[in-house]
Amino acid sequence: QNVTNMGSMFSSCSSLTSLDLTPLDTQNATDMKSMFGGCSGLTNLNLSPLDTQKVTSMYFMFGGCSGLKSLDLTPLDTQNVTNMGNMFSGCSGLTNLDLTPLNTQNVTSMSNMFSGCSGLTGLDLTPLDTQKVTNMNSMFYDCSGLTSLTTGTTFKFVGTSYRLSGTWQNTAGETFTTGTFPSNVADTYTKVSS
């Protein structure tokens, strides 16, 4: 119960196919960086036992978990998290991801957050508040399957290198390429060409 750093705890345990987190007392944990990074054998992960209210870093937390088919983020309390860089990078097995449970009001880095999530076809960014984000570099790099993107009024695109490949069209028929998407606008974008 006194452990504050759980960084890389199960990192690169690629042979693990299941993991019971029930015995863990994480009430004082502040660092979960790369906690499950590279656990490519996991097909599902029940996060319910985790108390994440004090966690500030979730960098690469699920990075490289290419075997995950789904991931329920509901148990995560992310109100104090500042780093979500690479959080889901390389999660190529995910076909959808509900971001509703994520509180991102204090997040400053979303660099490579979804990089390599090639199985995602749609992503609803409406729940994300990016007012404090300063780094979105390669946020969508190699999201090769992505054809639909929804944004909300609290989602601000930061910089021009967030790497949304191709040409996208909004509901009004206007087209956008990476670096030109409008911020803080509720809209849905459909990929019209690679």
PDB file of C-alpha atoms in Angstrom:
ATOM      1  CA  GLN A   1       0.000   0.000   0.000  1.00  0.00           C
ATOM      2  CA  ASN A   2       2.985   2.341   0.350  1.00  0.00           C
ATOM      3  CA  VAL A   3       4.247   1.777  -3.179  1.00  0.00           C
ATOM      4  CA  THR A   4       4.236   4.974  -5.237  1.00  0.00           C
ATOM      5  CA  ASN A   5       6.084   3.797  -8.351  1.00  0.00           C
ATOM      6  CA  MET A   6       4.578   0.999 -10.432  1.00  0.00           C
ATOM      7  CA  GLY A   7       6.380   2.040 -13.565  1.00  0.00           C
ATOM      8  CA  SER A   8       7.345  -0.891 -15.825  1.00  0.00           C
ATOM      9  CA  MET A   9       5.900  -3.337 -13.270  1.00  0.00           C
ATOM     10  CA  PHE A  10       4.797  -5.882 -15.894  1.00  0.00           C
ATOM     11  CA  SER A  11       6.696  -4.318 -18.772  1.00  0.00           C
ATOM     12  CA  SER A  12       7.651  -6.661 -21.642  1.00  0.00           C
ATOM     13  CA  CYS A  13       5.942  -9.673 -20.044  1.00  0.00           C
ATOM     14  CA  SER A  14       4.966 -10.715 -23.555  1.00  0.00           C
ATOM     15  CA  SER A  15       4.139 -14.303 -22.548  1.00  0.00           C
ATOM     16  CA  LEU A  16       1.428 -13.237 -20.088  1.00  0.00           C
ATOM     17  CA  THR A  17      -2.014 -14.073 -21.445  1.00  0.00           C
ATOM     18  CA  SER A  18      -4.003 -13.010 -18.378  1.00  0.00           C
ATOM     19  CA  LEU A  19      -3.375 -10.905 -15.303  1.00  0.00           C
ATOM     20  CA  ASP A  20      -5.345 -10.633 -12.056  1.00  0.00           C
ATOM     21  CA  LEU A  21      -4.755  -7.201 -10.526  1.00  0.00           C
ATOM     22  CA  THR A  22      -6.973  -7.810  -7.477  1.00  0.00           C
ATOM     23  CA  PRO A  23      -4.102  -8.215  -4.957  1.00  0.00           C
ATOM     24  CA  LEU A  24      -2.595  -4.828  -5.817  1.00  0.00           C
ATOM     25  CA  ASP A  25      -3.099  -1.894  -3.451  1.00  0.00           C
ATOM     26  CA  THR A  26      -2.411   1.117  -5.633  1.00  0.00           C
ATOM     27  CA  GLN A  27      -3.938   3.865  -3.509  1.00  0.00           C
ATOM     28  CA  ASN A  28      -0.628   5.742  -3.199  1.00  0.00           C
ATOM     29  CA  ALA A  29       0.734   5.064  -6.657  1.00  0.00           C
ATOM     30  CA  THR A  30       1.717   8.159  -8.626  1.00  0.00           C
ATOM     31  CA  ASP A  31       3.623   6.528 -11.494  1.00  0.00           C
ATOM     32  CA  MET A  32       2.143   3.850 -13.772  1.00  0.00           C
ATOM     33  CA  LYS A  33       4.443   4.615 -16.672  1.00  0.00           C
ATOM     34  CA  SER A  34       4.832   1.557 -18.925  1.00  0.00           C
ATOM     35  CA  MET A  35       3.060  -0.568 -16.295  1.00  0.00           C
ATOM     36  CA  PHE A  36       1.759  -3.012 -18.913  1.00  0.00           C
ATOM     37  CA  GLY A  37       4.024  -1.848 -21.748  1.00  0.00           C
ATOM     38  CA  GLY A  38       4.872  -4.622 -24.181  1.00  0.00           C
ATOM     39  CA  CYS A  39       2.449  -7.145 -22.681  1.00  0.00           C
ATOM     40  CA  SER A  40       1.585  -8.261 -26.188  1.00  0.00           C
ATOM     41  CA  GLY A  41       0.088 -11.595 -25.074  1.00  0.00           C
ATOM     42  CA  LEU A  42      -2.719 -10.052 -23.036  1.00  0.00           C
ATOM     43  CA  THR A  43      -6.078 -10.254 -24.812  1.00  0.00           C
ATOM     44  CA  ASN A  44      -8.041  -8.538 -22.058  1.00  0.00           C
ATOM     45  CA  LEU A  45      -7.285  -6.626 -18.891  1.00  0.00           C
ATOM     46  CA  ASN A  46      -9.641  -5.872 -16.010  1.00  0.00           C
ATOM     47  CA  LEU A  47      -8.581  -2.529 -14.541  1.00  0.00           C
ATOM     48  CA  SER A  48     -11.256  -2.487 -11.806  1.00  0.00           C
ATOM     49  CA  PRO A  49      -8.859  -3.243  -8.908  1.00  0.00           C
ATOM     50  CA  LEU A  50      -6.662  -0.228  -9.699  1.00  0.00           C
ATOM     51  CA  ASP A  51      -6.927   2.934  -7.611  1.00  0.00           C
ATOM     52  CA  THR A  52      -5.413   5.605  -9.838  1.00  0.00           C
ATOM     53  CA  GLN A  53      -6.568   8.795  -8.143  1.00  0.00           C
ATOM     54  CA  LYS A  54      -2.995   9.930  -7.336  1.00  0.00           C
ATOM     55  CA  VAL A  55      -1.381   8.829 -10.586  1.00  0.00           C
ATOM     56  CA  THR A  56       0.296  11.578 -12.616  1.00  0.00           C
ATOM     57  CA  SER A  57       1.987   9.512 -15.345  1.00  0.00           C
ATOM     58  CA  MET A  58       0.309   6.957 -17.588  1.00  0.00           C
ATOM     59  CA  TYR A  59       2.987   7.268 -20.258  1.00  0.00           C
ATOM     60  CA  PHE A  60       3.115   4.057 -22.379  1.00  0.00           C
ATOM     61  CA  MET A  61       0.858   2.405 -19.776  1.00  0.00           C
ATOM     62  CA  PHE A  62      -0.673   0.063 -22.372  1.00  0.00           C
ATOM     63  CA  GLY A  63       1.914   0.677 -25.090  1.00  0.00           C
ATOM     64  CA  GLY A  64       2.657  -2.372 -27.205  1.00  0.00           C
ATOM     65  CA  CYS A  65      -0.309  -4.338 -25.852  1.00  0.00           C
ATOM     66  CA  SER A  66      -1.042  -5.485 -29.379  1.00  0.00           C
ATOM     67  CA  GLY A  67      -3.093  -8.494 -28.251  1.00  0.00           C
ATOM     68  CA  LEU A  68      -5.760  -6.442 -26.460  1.00  0.00           C
ATOM     69  CA  LYS A  69      -9.059  -6.667 -28.356  1.00  0.00           C
ATOM     70  CA  SER A  70     -10.883  -4.303 -26.000  1.00  0.00           C
ATOM     71  CA  LEU A  71     -10.060  -2.108 -23.034  1.00  0.00           C
ATOM     72  CA  ASP A  72     -12.570  -0.741 -20.532  1.00  0.00           C
ATOM     73  CA  LEU A  73     -11.160   2.497 -19.121  1.00  0.00           C
ATOM     74  CA  THR A  74     -14.088   3.090 -16.749  1.00  0.00           C
ATOM     75  CA  PRO A  75     -12.162   2.164 -13.564  1.00  0.00           C
ATOM     76  CA  LEU A  76      -9.427   4.729 -14.208  1.00  0.00           C
ATOM     77  CA  ASP A  77      -9.434   7.990 -12.256  1.00  0.00           C
ATOM     78  CA  THR A  78      -7.233  10.241 -14.367  1.00  0.00           C
ATOM     79  CA  GLN A  79      -7.948  13.621 -12.782  1.00  0.00           C
ATOM     80  CA  ASN A  80      -4.293  14.127 -11.771  1.00  0.00           C
ATOM     81  CA  VAL A  81      -2.639  12.622 -14.825  1.00  0.00           C
ATOM     82  CA  THR A  82      -0.385  15.013 -16.746  1.00  0.00           C
ATOM     83  CA  ASN A  83       1.308  12.562 -19.139  1.00  0.00           C
ATOM     84  CA  MET A  84      -0.697  10.346 -21.501  1.00  0.00           C
ATOM     85  CA  GLY A  85       2.017  10.183 -24.136  1.00  0.00           C
ATOM     86  CA  ASN A  86       2.166   6.801 -25.918  1.00  0.00           C
ATOM     87  CA  MET A  87      -0.578   5.558 -23.587  1.00  0.00           C
ATOM     88  CA  PHE A  88      -2.128   3.280 -26.237  1.00  0.00           C
ATOM     89  CA  SER A  89       0.659   3.255 -28.812  1.00  0.00           C
ATOM     90  CA  GLY A  90       0.997  -0.047 -30.622  1.00  0.00           C
ATOM     91  CA  CYS A  91      -2.385  -1.332 -29.431  1.00  0.00           C
ATOM     92  CA  SER A  92      -3.026  -2.601 -32.940  1.00  0.00           C
ATOM     93  CA  GLY A  93      -5.615  -5.162 -31.823  1.00  0.00           C
ATOM     94  CA  LEU A  94      -8.082  -2.575 -30.520  1.00  0.00           C
ATOM     95  CA  THR A  95     -10.969  -2.003 -32.921  1.00  0.00           C
ATOM     96  CA  ASN A  96     -12.695   0.583 -30.738  1.00  0.00           C
ATOM     97  CA  LEU A  97     -11.821   2.617 -27.677  1.00  0.00           C
ATOM     98  CA  ASP A  98     -14.294   4.519 -25.508  1.00  0.00           C
ATOM     99  CA  LEU A  99     -12.488   7.573 -24.121  1.00  0.00           C
ATOM    100  CA  THR A 100     -15.475   8.791 -22.087  1.00  0.00           C
ATOM    101  CA  PRO A 101     -14.003   7.744 -18.712  1.00  0.00           C
ATOM    102  CA  LEU A 102     -10.828   9.787 -19.202  1.00  0.00           C
ATOM    103  CA  ASN A 103     -10.511  13.081 -17.359  1.00  0.00           C
ATOM    104  CA  THR A 104      -7.808  14.944 -19.267  1.00  0.00           C
ATOM    105  CA  GLN A 105      -8.136  18.409 -17.740  1.00  0.00           C
ATOM    106  CA  ASN A 106      -4.559  18.340 -16.384  1.00  0.00           C
ATOM    107  CA  VAL A 107      -2.869  16.452 -19.222  1.00  0.00           C
ATOM    108  CA  THR A 108      -0.008  18.292 -20.928  1.00  0.00           C
ATOM    109  CA  SER A 109       1.314  15.525 -23.217  1.00  0.00           C
ATOM    110  CA  MET A 110      -0.669  13.398 -25.666  1.00  0.00           C
ATOM    111  CA  SER A 111       2.320  12.733 -27.907  1.00  0.00           C
ATOM    112  CA  ASN A 112       1.938   9.415 -29.791  1.00  0.00           C
ATOM    113  CA  MET A 113      -1.112   8.636 -27.646  1.00  0.00           C
ATOM    114  CA  PHE A 114      -2.768   6.487 -30.351  1.00  0.00           C
ATOM    115  CA  SER A 115       0.284   5.902 -32.511  1.00  0.00           C
ATOM    116  CA  GLY A 116       0.149   2.491 -34.195  1.00  0.00           C
ATOM    117  CA  CYS A 117      -3.490   1.832 -33.279  1.00  0.00           C
ATOM    118  CA  SER A 118      -3.995   0.480 -36.776  1.00  0.00           C
ATOM    119  CA  GLY A 119      -7.135  -1.487 -35.871  1.00  0.00           C
ATOM    120  CA  LEU A 120      -9.181   1.563 -34.867  1.00  0.00           C
ATOM    121  CA  THR A 121     -11.641   2.625 -37.569  1.00  0.00           C
ATOM    122  CA  GLY A 122     -13.301   5.406 -35.606  1.00  0.00           C
ATOM    123  CA  LEU A 123     -12.315   7.585 -32.684  1.00  0.00           C
ATOM    124  CA  ASP A 124     -14.557   9.882 -30.681  1.00  0.00           C
ATOM    125  CA  LEU A 125     -12.402  12.590 -29.116  1.00  0.00           C
ATOM    126  CA  THR A 126     -15.401  14.474 -27.690  1.00  0.00           C
ATOM    127  CA  PRO A 127     -14.642  13.480 -24.067  1.00  0.00           C
ATOM    128  CA  LEU A 128     -11.100  14.856 -24.208  1.00  0.00           C
ATOM    129  CA  ASP A 129     -10.335  18.267 -22.718  1.00  0.00           C
ATOM    130  CA  THR A 130      -7.036  19.404 -24.209  1.00  0.00           C
ATOM    131  CA  GLN A 131      -6.843  22.935 -22.806  1.00  0.00           C
ATOM    132  CA  LYS A 132      -3.514  22.246 -21.039  1.00  0.00           C
ATOM    133  CA  VAL A 133      -1.979  20.003 -23.693  1.00  0.00           C
ATOM    134  CA  THR A 134       1.239  21.365 -25.189  1.00  0.00           C
ATOM    135  CA  ASN A 135       2.416  18.263 -27.084  1.00  0.00           C
ATOM    136  CA  MET A 136       0.376  16.301 -29.626  1.00  0.00           C
ATOM    137  CA  ASN A 137       3.291  15.223 -31.817  1.00  0.00           C
ATOM    138  CA  SER A 138       2.422  12.081 -33.812  1.00  0.00           C
ATOM    139  CA  MET A 139      -0.729  11.590 -31.742  1.00  0.00           C
ATOM    140  CA  PHE A 140      -2.390   9.695 -34.621  1.00  0.00           C
ATOM    141  CA  TYR A 141       0.715   8.377 -36.393  1.00  0.00           C
ATOM    142  CA  ASP A 142       0.099   5.067 -38.202  1.00  0.00           C
ATOM    143  CA  CYS A 143      -3.602   4.955 -37.318  1.00  0.00           C
ATOM    144  CA  SER A 144      -3.921   3.443 -40.769  1.00  0.00           C
ATOM    145  CA  GLY A 145      -7.438   2.052 -40.280  1.00  0.00           C
ATOM    146  CA  LEU A 146      -8.932   5.308 -39.014  1.00  0.00           C
ATOM    147  CA  THR A 147     -11.706   6.624 -41.277  1.00  0.00           C
ATOM    148  CA  SER A 148     -13.908   8.546 -38.828  1.00  0.00           C
ATOM    149  CA  LEU A 149     -12.995  11.148 -36.232  1.00  0.00           C
ATOM    150  CA  THR A 150     -15.343  13.090 -33.958  1.00  0.00           C
ATOM    151  CA  THR A 151     -14.279  16.192 -32.042  1.00  0.00           C
ATOM    152  CA  GLY A 152     -15.972  18.247 -29.341  1.00  0.00           C
ATOM    153  CA  THR A 153     -15.852  21.802 -28.080  1.00  0.00           C
ATOM    154  CA  THR A 154     -13.142  21.002 -25.491  1.00  0.00           C
ATOM    155  CA  PHE A 155     -10.819  19.360 -28.009  1.00  0.00           C
ATOM    156  CA  LYS A 156      -8.120  21.701 -29.296  1.00  0.00           C
ATOM    157  CA  PHE A 157      -5.610  20.469 -31.878  1.00  0.00           C
ATOM    158  CA  VAL A 158      -2.111  21.472 -30.736  1.00  0.00           C
ATOM    159  CA  GLY A 159       0.572  22.262 -33.279  1.00  0.00           C
ATOM    160  CA  THR A 160       0.594  20.858 -36.806  1.00  0.00           C
ATOM    161  CA  SER A 161       2.411  17.536 -36.405  1.00  0.00           C
ATOM    162  CA  TYR A 162      -0.309  15.338 -34.909  1.00  0.00           C
ATOM    163  CA  ARG A 163      -0.028  13.166 -38.055  1.00  0.00           C
ATOM    164  CA  LEU A 164      -3.574  12.533 -39.289  1.00  0.00           C
ATOM    165  CA  SER A 165      -2.760  11.102 -42.696  1.00  0.00           C
ATOM    166  CA  GLY A 166      -4.916  11.691 -45.749  1.00  0.00           C
ATOM    167  CA  THR A 167      -7.682  14.145 -46.575  1.00  0.00           C
ATOM    168  CA  TRP A 168     -10.699  14.475 -44.306  1.00  0.00           C
ATOM    169  CA  GLN A 169     -14.135  15.987 -44.853  1.00  0.00           C
ATOM    170  CA  ASN A 170     -16.390  17.474 -42.202  1.00  0.00           C
ATOM    171  CA  THR A 171     -20.205  17.386 -42.140  1.00  0.00           C
ATOM    172  CA  ALA A 172     -20.355  20.661 -44.115  1.00  0.00           C
ATOM    173  CA  GLY A 173     -18.221  19.201 -46.913  1.00  0.00           C
ATOM    174  CA  GLU A 174     -15.055  21.170 -46.134  1.00  0.00           C
ATOM    175  CA  THR A 175     -11.774  19.281 -46.436  1.00  0.00           C
ATOM    176  CA  PHE A 176      -8.805  19.212 -44.061  1.00  0.00           C
ATOM    177  CA  THR A 177      -5.358  17.673 -43.855  1.00  0.00           C
ATOM    178  CA  THR A 178      -3.123  17.253 -40.817  1.00  0.00           C
ATOM    179  CA  GLY A 179      -2.249  20.592 -39.296  1.00  0.00           C
ATOM    180  CA  THR A 180      -5.357  22.345 -40.638  1.00  0.00           C
ATOM    181  CA  PHE A 181      -8.156  20.900 -38.485  1.00  0.00           C
ATOM    182  CA  PRO A 182     -10.127  23.513 -36.534  1.00  0.00           C
ATOM    183  CA  SER A 183     -10.032  23.489 -32.743  1.00  0.00           C
ATOM    184  CA  ASN A 184     -12.840  23.476 -30.185  1.00  0.00           C
ATOM    185  CA  VAL A 185     -15.425  22.543 -32.788  1.00  0.00           C
ATOM    186  CA  ALA A 186     -18.029  19.812 -32.460  1.00  0.00           C
ATOM    187  CA  ASP A 187     -17.911  17.958 -35.771  1.00  0.00           C
ATOM    188  CA  THR A 188     -17.334  14.606 -37.418  1.00  0.00           C
ATOM    189  CA  TYR A 189     -14.646  14.080 -40.026  1.00  0.00           C
ATOM    190  CA  THR A 190     -14.599  11.299 -42.584  1.00  0.00           C
ATOM    191  CA  LYS A 191     -11.460  10.255 -44.412  1.00  0.00           C
ATOM    192  CA  VAL A 192     -11.999  10.743 -48.145  1.00  0.00           C
ATOM    193  CA  SER A 193      -8.540   9.894 -49.482  1.00  0.00           C
ATOM    194  CA  SER A 194      -5.241   8.512 -48.289  1.00  0.00           C
TER     195      SER A 194
END
